[in-house]
Amino acid sequence: MPARKPKASTSSAVAAETSQHATDNTAHGPPMPTNESGHPPPRRWRWSPLTDSSTSSRPPIFTRDGSHFFSIVGSAIKIHSTTSGKIISTLPGSRDDGHTDVITSAVLSPQNAFQLITASLDGTIKIWDFLEGVLLRTIGLDQSIHHVCTHEKIKDHLFVAAVKNKNSKSLSQDPPLVGHTDNPQHESCIVLRVSLKTQGTSSPDKAQKPSQVVPIGKTRSTAGLAISASGERLIAIAGHKAYVAQISNLKSGFTKFVSPELLTCLAVHPFEDYFATGDAKGVVRLWYCLDPKLVKVVGVEKKSQTSTLHWHAHAVSSVAFTTNGAYLLSGSEESVLVIWQLHSGKREFVPRVGSPIKNIVVSPPRVTEEEYLLGLADASYAFVSSSTLKLSRVFARIRLDPFVSNSWPSSSSAPLAFHQPSETLILPSSHPSSLQTYSPSSFTLIAELEVSPSNRVSRREDKVLEPSRVERAVISSNGEWMATIDRREGDESFRGEIYLKLWFWDKKTTFWILNTRIDRPHGLAKVTSLSFRPGVEDVQVVTTGEDGNVKAWRIRRTKNKKGNEEVSWTSRSSFSLRSDIPRHTSWSPDGSLLAVPIGSSVVLYDPNTNATQQSFVIQECRQPSEAHFIGWSGRYLAVMGGVDLVVWDVVSQSVTWHLKNRHRYNMVMSHPYHDTFITIHSTARDSTSSLVTLFRATSPTPLMEYTLPFGILNIAFFYQPSLPFSSDFSLVALTHKYGVVVMGDDFMLPEDPGASAKALRRHPAAPRRSLFEEMFGVPAIAGLSNSNEQTREPATDLGSGGGVVVPWRSSDTTSFFDAPSHLMPPIETFFEPLIDSFLRLRTTDDEIPAAQTEDGIAEIEDDMPVDSVQETDPVNASVVSNEAVLGVFVPLFKEMADAPDYAYGSNKKVTPPKAVNGSAEKHTKPISRVPTKNSVRSAIQLLSPVQTTPLITTKTGRKRSRPSLD
């Protein structure tokens, strides 16, 4: 229905009703705490980030045994467990002074495998004992360091690529990779050999000068620095050139080799003297310039023999060789890991890893199989199995990709909500078409919700494909429903899409389930606001759009043919507000009034009838953009518009106070239980800082002002069960860099177990598996370690064999059947011996389980005599020697190989039978190449912890009568 003309006064009946409504709600609201003077106590806000400040483009580093890996996060080092992905410790600890700027590189010390060397833009090199979590020494160079490399043959020196501070750009962020920005850095770097020995001894925190620094040569801003496998050549890449220096003769400087494209990443072969690079055009190039015989001089430039591998459509972000040197891994923006077989040039793919690949690291040789660790752009880590080429596990806290998020249009809003029943946050994910749920209490990423299914295809050339974006997400007050708006912009060949989706919270699966999808709720017009009506009963959703309409949506309950109730959402009502566009809605605490700013006025509606209850024009705020009910009572409205802030008294229908600010207000947040609210506005043009001001509804004097070192895109109230009805603010905010922070007067978060430096536990290294063990499994081999036995599943009661761990229940033995088929013996050779080891022949009635007699089934005794059985003790696999194992399996394999129909490995040529008069000759049945039961049975009996029961001949007795079913 059309709105009535705004006016400054309303009927006395409406005023009286509103006054009674406000009075009733005030009576139920908790009182505001005050001190002795009657004023609120002084407030001091604090904030704590839930996400890391930045993600580094530098690859993670494995420990020597591969049990942990290090990741660079700003000026700190996170130590992760390889198995669980949890952060075990953080460097520096509270006792040590860490780097004052971003860490750009980290390597293991060539002198001690339990020491880590880090370098930073602050011009220092720090050596850490990561087992104890302490700082050992600090070396100062007074130059910003971009790369560091070491080699096990060069114990006392390391090589660094440094740049003087006056030529370096911002020192507050990770230096961008060449090829990943439109304006690559052009400053000059100098490559140095730095001694790990210092000139003096002092405290670990105080920087010491190295005893020797040898300059090698100048380059452009380096994109990679490494030492060849032999330790004889130093390699650096920068710009369009690869620089090679002979370590034994550093005075000769670098030899330069030209690349046709901008180089972005570097990796050296683990055994042979050549290296690989990736460039900005997606080409992987192998360089053979480390061998002087393959270098040709053409004019003033030297050219080397190279080979190229090309699949990527965008700049290659990382390359890495496998430990055996047979394969090369590469990754890029396509979110696809490419595995190149070097001797043949063939390739395999691991697609859809979840996010663009930033770096690739190969795990060191361990007991288990080789794995590839991918550092993704959304700050998550993914492990890829080398045998199955599938993602084995992914570790992430909050997946936020700043590069994807910053590409969102400035007009789009960022979804943010708090689900109170599960105490989880609803956040935007690394892909704009998805949401993620995160638990702040456990620091765990719970799930990812794909709101709008979309093909995650990378951009074509320089044009980014426009994806569907989740713009808004709100949750009902009872936590049962969530509403989202996702939209995709249209273009010349595509008509835009926009959907309103209602999701139901399933308590059994603890996940959101799509209930209703509404196509184009406001036509092709953009949805400007989305809100739920407070209360448990009569849940409604109200949307406003640029088409000028306010629409309400309700729940519809119907019964299907089977008589089951079905719940869905449908349109309830719609009304327009002249030619103005409504951009915000606010509900009173009890849901009886709906405030809509429109034009130069604010209109209050009855949501049941859509009738206008009150309409007023605020002269002090010409263009109100938002209006919020304040506190528990709902008596006051905080109206925001530009630089003006007005508080309106709904009961007296007058302006309580007005405040004009120097900067434009960005948002207003009301306290749900008290008559206080905060305003947030930026203090700088680039939105890198925000000022939070706390007001009481009855006074324009701020109760508190606090400056935050970041801009804010969206905020939500962070409810905490431990602080019910508290007057303190506890908020969660999404920053302008798409970080997540918790802020407020008082909030309680559990201590992050990996936020401080802790000593790492050292476990004895397990012996490496042999090829025989890899083929047939560890549980079938003698000499099992205690650690392996402890990881087995609990024992199962098997009669007389109770308490013994059966090998087929072990996870290691189960994984044996996941091996490639060409490595496994014929499955029929294991069937009968395996079944015999499961089944135990019952020879006496005393072995009948007691549970059967308790069920009321009476067993009739018989006097059937049986032969006595001489039971043998079970064989302990842990005491069987390897010679005994080979003594069983070698004859078994020989028997298989000598079979007439076993063509593999036999020198005899198998000829088909001759045909006589059109029919084949009758021939005897060939001997099966399957081993005999006795040979396989002997192998199973030798290796199985449970002795297989021998065949027993029993005497014939009288037939046992069948139990009665009565």
CSV table of C-alpha atoms in Angstrom, one decimal, residues 487-661:
chain,number,residue,atom,x,y,z
A,487,ARG,CA,23.9,-12.6,-7.2
A,488,ARG,CA,25.7,-12.7,-10.5
A,489,GLU,CA,26.2,-9.7,-12.6
A,490,GLY,CA,24.9,-9.8,-16.2
A,491,ASP,CA,26.8,-8.7,-19.3
A,492,GLU,CA,26.1,-8.5,-23.0
A,493,SER,CA,25.8,-12.3,-23.4
A,494,PHE,CA,24.3,-13.2,-20.0
A,495,ARG,CA,21.3,-12.0,-18.1
A,496,GLY,CA,22.0,-11.4,-14.4
A,497,GLU,CA,20.9,-13.8,-11.7
A,498,ILE,CA,19.8,-13.1,-8.2
A,499,TYR,CA,18.4,-15.6,-5.6
A,500,LEU,CA,16.9,-15.5,-2.1
A,501,LYS,CA,17.6,-18.8,-0.4
A,502,LEU,CA,16.2,-20.0,2.9
A,503,TRP,CA,18.3,-22.6,4.8
A,504,PHE,CA,17.1,-24.8,7.7
A,505,TRP,CA,19.5,-25.8,10.5
A,506,ASP,CA,19.5,-29.6,10.8
A,507,LYS,CA,20.4,-30.5,14.4
A,508,LYS,CA,21.1,-34.1,13.6
A,509,THR,CA,23.8,-33.4,10.9
A,510,THR,CA,24.6,-29.9,12.4
A,511,PHE,CA,24.6,-28.5,8.9
A,512,TRP,CA,22.5,-26.0,6.9
A,513,ILE,CA,20.1,-27.6,4.4
A,514,LEU,CA,18.5,-25.6,1.5
A,515,ASN,CA,14.7,-25.4,2.0
A,516,THR,CA,13.5,-22.8,-0.5
A,517,ARG,CA,15.0,-20.9,-3.4
A,518,ILE,CA,13.2,-17.8,-4.6
A,519,ASP,CA,14.4,-16.5,-8.0
A,520,ARG,CA,14.7,-12.8,-8.5
A,521,PRO,CA,12.8,-11.6,-5.4
A,522,HIS,CA,12.9,-8.1,-6.7
A,523,GLY,CA,13.2,-8.8,-10.4
A,524,LEU,CA,16.5,-7.8,-11.8
A,525,ALA,CA,16.9,-5.1,-9.2
A,526,LYS,CA,19.5,-5.5,-6.5
A,527,VAL,CA,18.4,-6.4,-2.9
A,528,THR,CA,19.4,-3.6,-0.6
A,529,SER,CA,18.6,-5.2,2.8
A,530,LEU,CA,17.6,-8.5,4.4
A,531,SER,CA,16.3,-9.1,7.9
A,532,PHE,CA,14.4,-11.6,10.1
A,533,ARG,CA,11.5,-10.6,12.4
A,534,PRO,CA,12.5,-11.2,16.0
A,535,GLY,CA,10.7,-13.9,18.0
A,536,VAL,CA,10.1,-17.6,17.7
A,537,GLU,CA,6.5,-17.5,16.4
A,538,ASP,CA,5.5,-16.0,13.1
A,539,VAL,CA,9.0,-15.9,11.7
A,540,GLN,CA,9.2,-13.5,8.7
A,541,VAL,CA,11.8,-12.3,6.3
A,542,VAL,CA,11.7,-8.8,4.9
A,543,THR,CA,13.7,-7.7,1.9
A,544,THR,CA,14.0,-4.3,0.2
A,545,GLY,CA,15.2,-3.7,-3.3
A,546,GLU,CA,16.2,-1.0,-5.7
A,547,ASP,CA,12.8,-1.5,-7.4
A,548,GLY,CA,11.4,0.5,-4.5
A,549,ASN,CA,9.5,-2.4,-2.9
A,550,VAL,CA,9.4,-3.8,0.6
A,551,LYS,CA,8.5,-7.5,0.5
A,552,ALA,CA,7.7,-9.9,3.3
A,553,TRP,CA,8.1,-13.7,3.1
A,554,ARG,CA,6.5,-16.3,5.5
A,555,ILE,CA,6.5,-20.0,6.2
A,556,ARG,CA,4.0,-22.2,4.4
A,557,ARG,CA,3.1,-25.6,5.9
A,558,THR,CA,1.4,-28.2,3.7
A,559,LYS,CA,0.9,-32.0,3.7
A,560,ASN,CA,2.0,-34.3,1.0
A,561,LYS,CA,0.2,-37.4,-0.2
A,562,LYS,CA,1.7,-39.5,2.6
A,563,GLY,CA,0.4,-37.1,5.2
A,564,ASN,CA,3.8,-35.7,6.1
A,565,GLU,CA,4.1,-32.0,6.8
A,566,GLU,CA,6.2,-30.0,4.3
A,567,VAL,CA,7.6,-26.6,5.2
A,568,SER,CA,8.5,-24.0,2.6
A,569,TRP,CA,8.7,-20.2,2.2
A,570,THR,CA,6.4,-18.1,0.1
A,571,SER,CA,5.6,-14.4,-0.5
A,572,ARG,CA,3.4,-12.8,2.2
A,573,SER,CA,3.0,-9.2,1.2
A,574,SER,CA,4.6,-6.4,-0.8
A,575,PHE,CA,4.2,-2.6,-0.8
A,576,SER,CA,6.1,0.3,-2.4
A,577,LEU,CA,7.3,3.6,-1.0
A,578,ARG,CA,6.7,6.2,-3.7
A,579,SER,CA,9.7,6.6,-6.0
A,580,ASP,CA,12.4,6.4,-3.4
A,581,ILE,CA,14.6,3.4,-2.8
A,582,PRO,CA,14.6,1.8,0.7
A,583,ARG,CA,18.0,0.7,1.7
A,584,HIS,CA,17.6,-0.5,5.3
A,585,THR,CA,15.1,-2.1,7.7
A,586,SER,CA,15.2,-2.4,11.5
A,587,TRP,CA,12.9,-4.4,13.8
A,588,SER,CA,11.8,-3.4,17.3
A,589,PRO,CA,13.0,-5.9,19.9
A,590,ASP,CA,9.5,-7.5,20.1
A,591,GLY,CA,9.0,-7.5,16.4
A,592,SER,CA,5.9,-5.3,16.6
A,593,LEU,CA,7.3,-2.4,14.5
A,594,LEU,CA,9.4,-2.2,11.3
A,595,ALA,CA,11.4,1.0,10.7
A,596,VAL,CA,12.3,1.8,7.1
A,597,PRO,CA,14.3,4.9,6.1
A,598,ILE,CA,13.0,6.3,2.9
A,599,GLY,CA,13.9,9.6,1.3
A,600,SER,CA,14.2,12.3,4.0
A,601,SER,CA,12.0,10.5,6.5
A,602,VAL,CA,11.7,7.3,8.6
A,603,VAL,CA,8.5,5.3,8.5
A,604,LEU,CA,7.3,2.9,11.2
A,605,TYR,CA,5.1,0.0,9.9
A,606,ASP,CA,2.9,-2.6,11.5
A,607,PRO,CA,4.3,-5.9,10.0
A,608,ASN,CA,1.0,-7.7,10.4
A,609,THR,CA,-1.1,-5.2,8.4
A,610,ASN,CA,1.6,-3.1,6.6
A,611,ALA,CA,-0.2,0.0,8.0
A,612,THR,CA,1.9,3.1,8.7
A,613,GLN,CA,2.1,3.6,12.5
A,614,GLN,CA,4.3,6.7,12.5
A,615,SER,CA,6.2,8.8,10.0
A,616,PHE,CA,8.6,11.6,10.8
A,617,VAL,CA,11.0,13.9,9.0
A,618,ILE,CA,14.3,14.6,10.7
A,619,GLN,CA,15.4,18.1,9.7
A,620,GLU,CA,18.9,17.5,11.1
A,621,CYS,CA,19.5,14.4,8.8
A,622,ARG,CA,18.4,15.1,5.3
A,623,GLN,CA,19.3,11.7,3.8
A,624,PRO,CA,18.9,9.0,6.4
A,625,SER,CA,20.5,5.8,5.2
A,626,GLU,CA,20.0,3.5,8.3
A,627,ALA,CA,17.7,3.5,11.3
A,628,HIS,CA,18.3,1.2,14.3
A,629,PHE,CA,16.1,0.5,17.4
A,630,ILE,CA,18.2,1.0,20.5
A,631,GLY,CA,18.4,-1.5,23.3
A,632,TRP,CA,15.8,-3.7,25.1
A,633,SER,CA,13.1,-1.1,25.3
A,634,GLY,CA,13.0,0.0,21.6
A,635,ARG,CA,12.1,3.5,22.7
A,636,TYR,CA,14.8,5.2,20.7
A,637,LEU,CA,15.9,5.2,17.1
A,638,ALA,CA,19.4,6.0,16.0
A,639,VAL,CA,19.3,7.5,12.6
A,640,MET,CA,22.5,7.7,10.5
A,641,GLY,CA,23.0,9.6,7.3
A,642,GLY,CA,26.3,10.9,6.0
A,643,VAL,CA,28.1,12.9,8.8
A,644,ASP,CA,24.9,13.3,10.8
A,645,LEU,CA,23.8,11.1,13.7
A,646,VAL,CA,20.3,11.7,15.3
A,647,VAL,CA,18.6,9.8,18.2
A,648,TRP,CA,14.8,10.0,17.9
A,649,ASP,CA,12.5,9.4,20.8
A,650,VAL,CA,9.6,7.3,19.5
A,651,VAL,CA,7.4,8.0,22.5
A,652,SER,CA,7.7,11.8,22.6
A,653,GLN,CA,8.2,12.0,18.8
A,654,SER,CA,11.1,14.3,19.1
A,655,VAL,CA,14.8,14.5,18.5
A,656,THR,CA,16.7,13.6,21.7
A,657,TRP,CA,20.0,14.8,20.4
A,658,HIS,CA,21.9,15.4,17.2
A,659,LEU,CA,25.7,15.1,16.4
A,660,LYS,CA,27.6,16.1,13.3
A,661,ASN,CA,30.9,14.4,12.7
